[in-house]
Amino acid sequence: MTAALKDEPGHPHRIAVNATGLLGDFNRAGILTAADIHVARRLGALGGEPDEAVHLAVALVVRSVRHGSVVLDLASAAGTISPDDEDEAEEPLEPAVTLTWPEPGEWAKRCAVSPLIGGPLRMTGSSLWLARYWEQEQTVAAELLLRAADRPADLDEEVLRAGLQRLFPQAEYADQQLAAAVCALSRVGVLAGGPGTGKTTTVSRLLALLREQHPEYRIALAAPTGKAAARLHEAVRSSTADLPPADQARLGADLFATTLHRLLGWRPDARSRFRHDRTNRLPFEVVIVDESSMVSLTLMARLLEALRPATRLILIGDPDQLASVEAGAVLGDLVDRSRLNHRTEDFSAVLQRVLPQNQPGEPVPDTPTARFRNGVSTLLSTRRFAAGGDIAALAAAIRDGEADRAVDVLHSASEAVEFVELADQERPGPHQLEPIRAEVRAGAAQVMAAAAAGDGVAALAGLEQHRLLCTHRRGPRGVQLWSDLAAGWIFEDHPVVPRSDGRYAGEPLLITTNDYESGLYNGDTGVVVSNQDGSLTAVFGRGGDPIPVPLARLGAVRPLYAMTVHRSQGSQFDRVSVLLPAAASSLCTRETLYTAVTRARRHVRVIGSVEALRTAIARPAARATGLRGRLSPGA
């Protein structure tokens, strides 16, 4: 049953040479991979299903999961599915065959009567799920709805009102005060907002409010990646330092952030992959999860199952960022703009009583800086970016789908934003390359000098000065090519003689898989530095002092000269250079551009065409899920 594979340049293991019929056509057109076909054939054989139209549907569902979607709508598949182009080609790939899609109505009928339905597949109308993701959606929806309906009754409203006044005394922080109140009064709270809107500040004060009334409450801080967990730990610690002394004492020194996998107790060799589940709940009264846009449907299901019924869950994140690498878009489904004004009278009544600025009987309105509904708050006012807020203005224009405004900001000659125009099929010349080369060389000079001196802190700081971000892994705008270019520029200034294992002082490193034994996680970055005895050690940033790791203990790691936008999530850099994909690329989306731009603190450089920029802003990423519908009233 295994399909034979044929490699194509830049597209490994995509062609199944013995695939025929519909599966073969869709494989050669670049829509299905050999792995998609293998799964479809295997399930068809195990379930006794000979219909090739059903096999095609199964393969497309598998493909959809690979692209982050949970469900496939057979009725719209022909108009929404296009060939994969994750690895950008020098020239656009043309389908090798003219595709004949099954007629949607007849296709749905054939799938509905398949023996696979109720087994490995689930179906409603023309929508098709793999059973695993159907069940996970049901779990997540049921848990969230159950917890949302159980409003906590453990807070004294007068004490909460006084605490909100004490911790948010200034009128300009009324948005954060409202958000803290919404989360304090909810079993499941969502704190949404872009970079610099004050999410972490709000959370630290929320925790002080809860500990004021319940000093015994145990609190867990977590994030999907090690890098994001480190940033959460540092951000909470920093914002806690601004609290009144009594509130600092309430929070104490017991707030440490970890990854969600470590929080749940990942056991890679056990049948039950997590130590904490329905039968062994997490021992916390409050669980905070940062960067929740990166949490997959699967991981969210496992987290919700492991929470005690009375535990408060606070999800923090930016729903406008890229979603999880894996399937699902849970935060986006929760912060559904079409339902931002959905709030119940009883919840609004409680807020009226606890908000210090609110007069008795006065409704709680949305403001220009915040919106809320039951359990969900969205902060809108940005306070982070330097240089007059031009990065924030660009990010807001992208988020709001306003391409003209974004182009105007990029053409404004601002010190914070820069636009290097490069046509989609044009190779960059000296004019386009020079500013990127200067950034790479300046950062490398600091890294190399510090690494040679054995100064891990300074080496890691230099590594965070500038980051080159690409959407594709391969091709003329991909990580592979631009990493080679950046390495060449660095070696011109700093000729090195690597050791026999290829390592050298100053080498930037990127961890590509989780390594629980060494405490390193996918996306962690580090630098090789010299020791006093002339040996080499890798150091990784995780907040506070660098973490030293012997080179022999490094697992999956590669040199870091450029990275994908997806891997950059949960990170911030002083300066960022973003290589836009061609307008025709399926990765040219609003979320990709927004995520890349908001990685920058002080300066962002966008390299690409006006056409690609406008296309990205006009094209929201399409992730199909059924969770939003399951969470809707009456679903």
XYZ file of C-alpha atoms in Angstrom:
635
model
C 0.000 0.000 0.000
C 2.933 2.359 0.443
C 3.281 4.771 -2.458
C 6.730 4.906 -4.026
C 8.304 8.359 -3.699
C 10.124 10.545 -6.155
C 12.064 13.641 -5.114
C 11.804 16.911 -6.997
C 14.263 19.766 -6.464
C 12.997 21.773 -3.491
C 9.998 19.451 -3.123
C 11.219 16.238 -1.468
C 8.925 13.208 -1.200
C 5.945 14.832 -2.902
C 5.537 12.668 -5.987
C 4.015 9.206 -5.542
C 5.108 7.498 -8.754
C 2.558 4.667 -8.560
C -0.442 6.854 -7.666
C -3.169 6.709 -10.324
C -6.665 8.095 -10.865
C -7.827 11.065 -8.810
C -5.102 10.667 -6.203
C -2.414 10.601 -8.883
C -3.806 13.692 -10.607
C -3.976 15.695 -7.389
C -0.493 14.521 -6.418
C 1.069 15.609 -9.709
C -0.738 18.944 -9.491
C 1.109 19.671 -6.235
C -1.941 19.478 -3.955
C -1.400 16.088 -2.319
C 1.869 14.637 -1.065
C 2.790 10.967 -1.101
C 2.119 10.874 2.659
C -1.429 12.183 2.160
C -2.054 9.442 -0.402
C -0.590 6.723 1.792
C -2.887 7.627 4.711
C -5.965 7.731 2.458
C -5.212 4.356 0.880
C -4.413 2.763 4.215
C -7.636 3.963 5.835
C -9.600 2.889 2.775
C -8.102 -0.606 2.929
C -8.697 -0.977 6.671
C -12.272 0.297 6.399
C -13.208 -1.597 3.250
C -13.794 1.570 1.214
C -12.957 1.216 -2.531
C -14.415 4.555 -3.755
C -11.609 6.755 -5.089
C -13.693 9.924 -4.495
C -13.816 9.032 -0.798
C -10.068 8.323 -0.876
C -9.568 11.803 -2.342
C -11.665 13.355 0.425
C -9.638 11.524 3.084
C -6.354 12.644 1.524
C -7.579 16.241 1.392
C -8.636 16.136 5.046
C -5.139 14.908 5.946
C -3.699 17.718 3.825
C -5.947 20.250 5.572
C -4.606 19.202 8.975
C -1.081 19.545 7.616
C -1.990 23.133 6.691
C -3.471 23.858 10.114
C -7.170 23.371 9.360
C -9.273 20.940 11.352
C -12.191 20.425 8.952
C -12.647 20.161 5.178
C -15.762 21.536 3.495
C -16.326 19.422 0.386
C -18.718 22.029 -1.014
C -16.029 24.729 -1.227
C -12.867 22.609 -1.594
C -12.421 23.223 -5.331
C -12.422 26.997 -4.826
C -10.246 27.157 -1.722
C -7.514 24.544 -2.238
C -4.443 25.361 -4.314
C -1.062 23.684 -4.856
C 1.395 23.748 -1.963
C 4.192 26.286 -2.253
C 5.875 26.220 1.142
C 9.185 25.863 -0.681
C 9.127 28.777 -3.102
C 10.321 27.897 -6.592
C 12.404 30.121 -8.883
C 9.441 30.108 -11.277
C 5.775 29.500 -10.416
C 4.924 25.813 -10.560
C 2.203 24.949 -13.073
C -0.067 21.966 -12.418
C 0.982 19.019 -14.529
C -2.636 18.022 -15.180
C -6.043 19.586 -15.487
C -7.928 18.652 -12.335
C -11.457 17.313 -12.379
C -13.081 17.867 -9.012
C -15.992 15.628 -7.973
C -19.374 17.345 -8.093
C -19.803 18.629 -4.495
C -23.292 17.309 -3.798
C -22.613 13.834 -5.161
C -19.200 13.800 -3.476
C -20.750 14.544 -0.077
C -23.345 11.778 -0.571
C -20.661 9.215 -1.409
C -18.659 10.194 1.661
C -21.731 10.187 3.919
C -22.484 6.495 3.165
C -18.850 5.425 3.480
C -18.016 2.826 6.160
C -15.231 5.198 7.234
C -17.782 7.609 8.729
C -18.096 6.839 12.421
C -14.663 5.211 12.327
C -11.643 7.291 11.330
C -13.873 10.049 9.880
C -16.727 12.238 11.133
C -19.104 14.208 8.936
C -21.742 16.914 9.291
C -23.393 18.158 6.111
C -20.563 18.614 3.631
C -17.913 19.062 6.341
C -15.452 16.274 7.033
C -13.140 15.734 10.026
C -10.593 13.160 11.048
C -12.128 11.538 14.137
C -9.254 12.636 16.373
C -9.814 16.337 15.687
C -13.604 16.033 15.826
C -13.256 14.608 19.325
C -10.731 17.246 20.359
C -13.038 20.033 19.190
C -15.857 18.497 21.174
C -13.620 18.273 24.255
C -12.404 21.867 24.004
C -15.881 23.287 23.339
C -17.510 21.280 26.146
C -14.811 22.201 28.679
C -14.843 25.895 27.777
C -18.625 26.176 27.838
C -18.847 24.314 31.145
C -16.204 26.474 32.788
C -17.584 29.712 31.326
C -21.001 28.924 32.797
C -19.484 28.425 36.276
C -18.738 31.971 37.384
C -16.387 32.125 40.435
C -17.947 33.282 43.677
C -14.726 33.447 45.684
C -14.065 37.215 45.595
C -15.390 39.952 47.858
C -16.636 42.636 45.451
C -15.763 45.566 47.734
C -12.210 44.291 48.237
C -11.908 43.734 44.477
C -13.158 47.268 43.763
C -10.627 48.766 46.171
C -7.849 46.603 44.694
C -8.676 47.708 41.149
C -8.528 51.336 42.285
C -5.174 50.780 44.037
C -3.475 48.895 41.200
C -4.900 50.936 38.293
C -5.193 54.441 39.769
C -4.675 56.429 36.564
C -7.437 57.017 34.017
C -5.204 56.075 31.073
C -5.071 52.512 32.419
C -8.847 52.078 32.512
C -8.574 49.503 29.681
C -6.255 47.295 31.753
C -8.443 47.768 34.822
C -11.487 46.566 32.871
C -9.553 43.571 31.510
C -8.310 42.582 34.970
C -11.845 42.757 36.326
C -13.242 40.647 33.461
C -10.603 37.941 34.019
C -10.966 38.015 37.820
C -14.691 37.404 37.511
C -14.385 34.542 34.997
C -13.509 30.863 35.300
C -12.048 31.101 31.777
C -10.614 34.500 30.886
C -9.105 35.632 27.605
C -6.818 38.665 27.537
C -6.201 39.594 23.913
C -4.207 42.408 22.367
C -1.252 43.257 20.209
C 2.339 43.848 21.338
C 2.737 46.600 23.893
C -0.929 46.834 24.875
C -0.128 45.958 28.480
C -1.215 42.331 28.678
C 1.581 41.250 31.045
C 1.155 44.323 33.253
C -2.540 43.521 33.497
C -1.821 39.903 34.410
C 0.631 40.745 37.189
C -1.939 43.045 38.765
C -4.682 40.463 38.259
C -2.590 37.943 40.188
C -2.072 40.496 42.966
C -5.858 40.966 43.148
C -6.424 37.221 43.473
C -3.642 36.696 46.018
C -4.943 39.607 48.078
C -8.104 37.623 48.831
C -6.564 34.146 48.588
C -2.874 34.124 49.621
C -2.882 30.327 49.380
C -3.704 30.232 45.671
C -1.120 28.308 43.658
C -0.316 29.947 40.307
C 1.220 28.404 37.170
C 2.685 30.460 34.324
C 3.149 28.670 31.005
C 3.685 29.228 27.281
C 3.873 26.966 24.218
C 7.641 27.362 23.708
C 10.683 27.753 25.902
C 11.447 31.143 24.387
C 7.929 32.407 25.076
C 8.045 31.007 28.618
C 11.307 32.834 29.277
C 9.834 36.095 28.003
C 6.712 35.599 30.130
C 8.819 34.984 33.254
C 10.909 38.099 32.660
C 7.890 40.254 31.774
C 5.933 39.246 34.878
C 8.972 39.730 37.095
C 9.610 43.158 35.578
C 5.985 44.321 35.868
C 5.752 42.982 39.428
C 8.582 45.331 40.425
C 6.244 48.295 39.782
C 3.590 47.069 42.218
C 3.080 48.564 45.685
C 5.262 46.767 48.281
C 2.325 44.912 49.837
C 1.310 43.503 46.471
C 4.888 42.540 45.650
C 4.963 40.602 48.905
C 1.704 38.844 48.023
C 3.134 37.573 44.759
C 6.446 36.650 46.344
C 9.161 34.845 44.409
C 7.216 31.705 43.474
C 6.123 32.778 39.992
C 8.119 30.794 37.429
C 7.119 30.199 33.828
C 7.528 26.896 32.016
C 6.421 25.301 28.777
C 2.973 23.747 28.521
C 4.534 20.358 27.794
C 6.617 20.520 30.967
C 3.646 21.820 32.978
C 1.545 18.853 31.863
C 4.420 16.419 32.409
C 5.392 15.234 28.920
C 6.301 11.532 28.805
C 7.489 10.662 25.275
C 7.831 6.943 25.976
C 4.532 6.464 27.803
C 1.225 5.474 26.231
C -0.414 8.367 28.047
C 1.823 11.168 26.852
C 1.139 13.559 29.747
C 1.394 12.810 33.451
C -1.428 15.254 34.201
C -4.833 14.403 32.712
C -8.426 13.817 33.842
C -7.264 11.314 36.448
C -4.319 13.363 37.731
C -5.236 17.031 37.662
C -2.827 19.963 37.832
C -2.439 21.237 41.425
C -3.109 24.927 40.698
C -5.915 27.373 41.412
C -4.791 29.729 38.610
C -3.149 28.830 35.287
C -1.871 31.588 32.976
C -0.988 30.688 29.375
C 0.854 33.302 27.312
C 1.202 33.312 23.505
C -2.036 31.343 23.303
C -2.318 31.908 19.553
C 0.463 29.309 19.253
C -1.442 26.658 21.228
C -2.804 23.907 18.978
C -6.222 22.308 19.310
C -4.607 19.089 20.556
C -2.578 20.780 23.283
C -5.538 22.913 24.388
C -7.663 19.776 24.746
C -5.021 18.125 26.914
C -4.639 21.266 29.068
C -8.378 21.660 29.672
C -8.712 17.994 30.623
C -5.944 18.404 33.210
C -7.432 21.444 34.965
C -9.392 21.094 38.172
C -13.026 22.220 37.833
C -12.435 25.273 40.065
C -9.167 26.364 38.415
C -9.104 29.783 36.755
C -7.617 29.622 33.253
C -6.360 32.897 31.735
C -5.346 32.765 28.068
C -3.163 35.638 26.878
C -2.308 36.308 23.265
C -2.656 38.190 20.029
C -5.335 36.610 17.807
C -4.016 38.532 14.793
C -0.717 36.637 14.851
C -0.060 33.385 13.035
C -1.822 30.452 14.639
C -0.176 27.261 15.880
C 2.099 25.314 13.553
C -0.190 22.375 14.295
C -3.903 22.202 13.559
C -6.382 24.598 15.104
C -6.833 28.296 15.822
C -8.275 28.207 19.329
C -7.507 31.776 20.398
C -8.887 33.187 17.156
C -12.063 31.152 17.624
C -12.442 32.499 21.170
C -11.769 36.130 20.217
C -14.295 36.101 17.394
C -14.817 39.707 16.325
C -18.385 38.997 15.298
C -19.166 38.151 18.935
C -17.160 40.860 20.716
C -20.340 42.591 21.855
C -21.950 39.434 23.235
C -22.303 39.894 26.967
C -24.910 38.911 29.490
C -26.760 41.300 31.766
C -25.647 39.551 34.949
C -21.960 39.753 33.990
C -22.274 43.449 33.111
C -24.031 44.034 36.439
C -21.105 42.582 38.387
C -18.653 44.744 36.437
C -20.769 47.806 37.210
C -20.354 47.105 40.906
C -16.586 46.453 40.961
C -15.184 49.040 38.529
C -14.065 52.065 40.592
C -14.837 54.696 37.925
C -18.281 53.301 37.236
C -21.308 54.913 38.807
C -24.012 52.639 40.291
C -26.436 51.524 37.588
C -24.245 52.910 34.808
C -23.512 50.458 31.942
C -19.932 49.403 31.233
C -19.144 50.617 27.700
C -16.480 49.671 25.237
C -13.826 52.380 24.977
C -11.377 53.403 22.240
C -8.754 51.342 24.102
C -10.620 48.174 25.121
C -13.516 45.898 24.296
C -15.038 43.142 26.349
C -17.615 40.410 26.424
C -18.170 37.660 28.960
C -14.704 36.451 29.907
C -12.943 38.027 26.910
C -11.118 41.373 26.925
C -9.290 42.971 24.017
C -6.729 45.713 24.691
C -6.291 48.143 21.789
C -3.974 50.930 22.999
C -0.288 50.278 22.205
C 2.343 51.621 24.595
C 5.526 49.806 23.557
C 7.034 50.906 20.272
C 9.705 53.560 20.031
C 10.227 56.286 17.411
C 6.791 57.840 17.533
C 4.823 54.643 17.281
C 5.265 54.100 13.536
C 5.713 50.348 13.987
C 2.440 50.325 15.900
C 0.785 52.351 13.126
C 2.026 49.909 10.501
C 0.919 46.904 12.548
C -2.540 48.431 13.085
C -2.955 49.120 9.362
C -2.027 45.518 8.547
C -4.292 44.135 11.279
C -7.231 46.250 10.081
C -6.716 45.316 6.413
C -5.968 48.903 5.343
C -3.345 48.520 2.616
C -3.285 52.204 1.578
C -2.520 53.269 5.144
C 0.230 50.630 5.455
C 1.874 51.786 2.200
C 1.733 55.394 3.399
C 3.440 54.484 6.684
C 6.168 52.559 4.866
C 6.748 55.484 2.493
C 6.800 58.056 5.314
C 10.604 58.260 5.667
C 10.223 57.252 9.306
C 13.220 56.220 11.375
C 11.239 53.232 12.656
C 9.933 51.705 9.416
C 11.581 51.220 6.038
C 10.392 49.826 2.714
C 12.916 48.312 0.288
C 10.970 47.726 -2.914
C 11.827 44.539 -4.810
C 9.642 43.094 -7.563
C 8.403 39.547 -6.996
C 10.574 37.936 -9.682
C 13.496 40.360 -9.272
C 16.767 39.291 -7.724
C 18.055 41.797 -5.154
C 20.877 44.035 -6.290
C 23.454 45.973 -4.276
C 20.925 48.703 -3.436
C 18.514 46.248 -1.832
C 21.198 44.081 -0.226
C 23.347 46.760 1.377
C 21.065 47.772 4.284
C 20.494 44.105 5.193
C 24.197 43.367 4.906
C 24.998 46.301 7.218
C 22.523 45.048 9.839
C 23.874 41.493 9.726
C 27.489 42.610 9.953
C 26.860 45.025 12.839
C 25.098 42.380 14.925
C 27.742 39.768 14.099
C 30.571 42.068 15.173
C 29.110 42.304 18.671
C 28.401 38.568 18.842
C 31.846 37.514 17.645
C 33.729 39.885 19.975
C 31.698 38.845 23.007
C 31.929 35.137 22.179
C 35.704 35.313 21.803
C 35.894 36.971 25.232
C 33.636 34.337 26.776
C 30.926 36.916 27.551
C 27.719 34.946 27.032
C 25.438 37.793 28.163
C 26.820 40.236 25.596
C 26.893 37.569 22.869
C 23.210 36.782 23.388
C 22.369 40.494 23.479
C 24.122 40.934 20.147
C 22.132 38.045 18.703
C 18.878 39.846 19.574
C 19.878 43.119 17.909
C 18.652 42.126 14.445
C 16.777 39.210 12.940
C 16.291 38.345 9.264
C 12.832 36.794 8.756
C 11.579 34.814 5.757
C 8.228 33.157 5.045
C 9.628 30.297 2.958
C 12.292 27.779 3.891
C 13.655 27.417 0.359
C 13.699 29.412 -2.838
C 14.922 32.929 -3.693
C 13.220 34.453 -0.616
C 13.771 31.464 1.665
C 15.728 30.878 4.870
C 18.233 28.547 3.229
C 19.451 31.025 0.599
C 19.455 34.057 2.881
C 21.230 32.157 5.642
C 24.008 31.397 3.155
C 24.164 35.064 2.151
C 24.309 36.244 5.775
C 26.973 33.691 6.700
C 29.072 34.845 3.750
C 28.863 38.485 4.863
C 29.870 37.556 8.396
C 32.813 35.410 7.318
C 34.138 38.259 5.138
C 34.639 40.302 8.312
C 35.401 37.417 10.677
C 37.223 34.552 8.957
C 36.920 31.477 11.150
C 38.447 28.012 11.204
C 35.768 25.708 12.592
C 36.685 22.718 14.720
C 36.329 19.209 13.339
C 32.676 19.209 14.427
C 32.021 22.466 12.537
C 31.616 24.629 15.652
C 33.360 27.959 16.239
C 33.184 30.809 18.762
C 30.435 33.203 17.749
C 28.326 30.651 15.878
C 24.614 31.489 16.324
C 22.417 28.464 17.068
C 18.741 27.585 16.693
C 17.167 24.595 18.463
C 14.777 22.825 16.075
C 13.148 20.216 18.345
C 12.285 20.038 22.046
C 15.019 18.479 24.204
C 13.625 17.967 27.698
C 16.822 16.486 29.131
C 18.838 19.617 28.382
C 15.921 21.975 29.012
C 16.067 23.403 25.479
C 13.007 23.826 23.290
C 12.151 24.309 19.654
C 12.887 27.945 18.777
C 15.445 28.591 21.541
C 18.455 30.552 20.313
C 22.022 30.592 21.557
C 25.664 31.295 20.750
C 28.870 29.242 20.946
C 31.360 31.010 23.236
C 34.972 30.429 24.246
C 35.937 29.212 27.697
C 39.053 30.323 29.529
C 40.803 27.068 28.656
C 40.127 27.536 24.941
C 37.257 25.021 24.790
C 33.817 25.934 23.499
C 30.383 25.960 25.155
C 26.949 26.893 23.901
C 24.947 29.444 25.908
C 21.223 30.009 25.534
C 19.072 32.908 26.673
C 16.159 32.093 28.949
C 15.838 35.228 31.058
C 18.390 36.042 33.731
C 21.790 34.372 33.426
C 22.637 32.457 30.214
C 22.150 28.701 30.316
C 25.426 26.892 29.434
C 25.103 23.630 27.523
C 28.070 21.433 26.538
C 28.274 21.094 22.764
C 28.175 17.315 23.081
C 24.732 17.535 24.667
C 23.161 19.585 21.882
C 20.384 17.762 20.061
C 18.746 18.997 16.862
C 20.371 22.365 16.194
C 21.316 24.420 13.150
C 23.224 27.675 12.561
C 20.984 30.715 12.922
C 21.457 33.424 10.327
C 17.817 33.735 9.249
C 14.586 32.146 10.454
C 10.987 31.714 9.374
C 8.336 34.106 10.623
C 6.567 31.156 12.250
C 9.651 30.310 14.354
C 9.995 33.929 15.435
C 6.708 33.903 17.345
C 7.178 34.554 21.036
C 10.341 36.584 20.354
C 11.203 40.278 20.120
C 14.203 41.907 18.438
C 15.431 45.498 18.329
C 15.523 45.506 14.532
C 13.868 43.185 12.007
C 14.240 42.718 8.255
C 11.279 40.946 6.618
C 11.485 39.319 3.190
C 8.012 39.270 1.669
C 7.084 36.273 -0.478
C 5.723 36.751 -3.981
C 2.112 37.891 -4.164
C 1.118 34.527 -5.637
C 2.453 32.590 -2.628
C -0.114 31.024 -0.306
C 2.099 32.179 2.587
C 1.584 35.815 1.593
C -1.059 36.489 4.254
C -2.065 39.238 6.668
C -1.146 37.162 9.724
C 2.332 36.398 8.371
C 3.088 40.061 7.707
C 1.574 41.236 11.006
C 3.542 38.660 12.999
C 6.797 39.606 11.285
C 6.342 43.352 11.725
C 5.410 43.065 15.397
C 8.620 41.179 16.235
C 10.472 44.542 16.036
C 10.911 46.905 18.974
C 12.717 49.812 17.288
C 12.960 49.322 13.533
C 11.387 47.134 10.872
C 12.515 46.846 7.260
C 10.100 45.294 4.748
C 11.662 43.981 1.523
C 9.328 43.114 -1.342
C 6.859 44.458 -3.868
C 3.931 46.794 -3.282
C 1.783 44.132 -4.937
C 2.895 41.487 -2.415
C 2.346 43.921 0.456
C -1.191 44.752 -0.674
C -1.981 41.106 -1.375
C -0.832 40.024 2.079
C -2.892 42.695 3.827
C -5.996 41.755 1.823
C -5.617 38.004 2.413
C -6.382 36.715 5.912
C -5.031 33.228 6.531
C -7.763 30.665 5.999
C -7.946 28.100 8.794
C -11.066 25.992 8.809
C -12.258 24.847 12.222
C -15.564 23.848 13.733
C -14.787 25.201 17.200
C -16.230 28.664 16.649
C -19.587 27.166 15.712
C -19.531 24.793 18.688
C -18.970 27.752 21.027
C -21.828 29.805 19.572
C -25.068 30.086 21.530
C -27.480 27.310 20.554
C -24.768 25.231 18.862
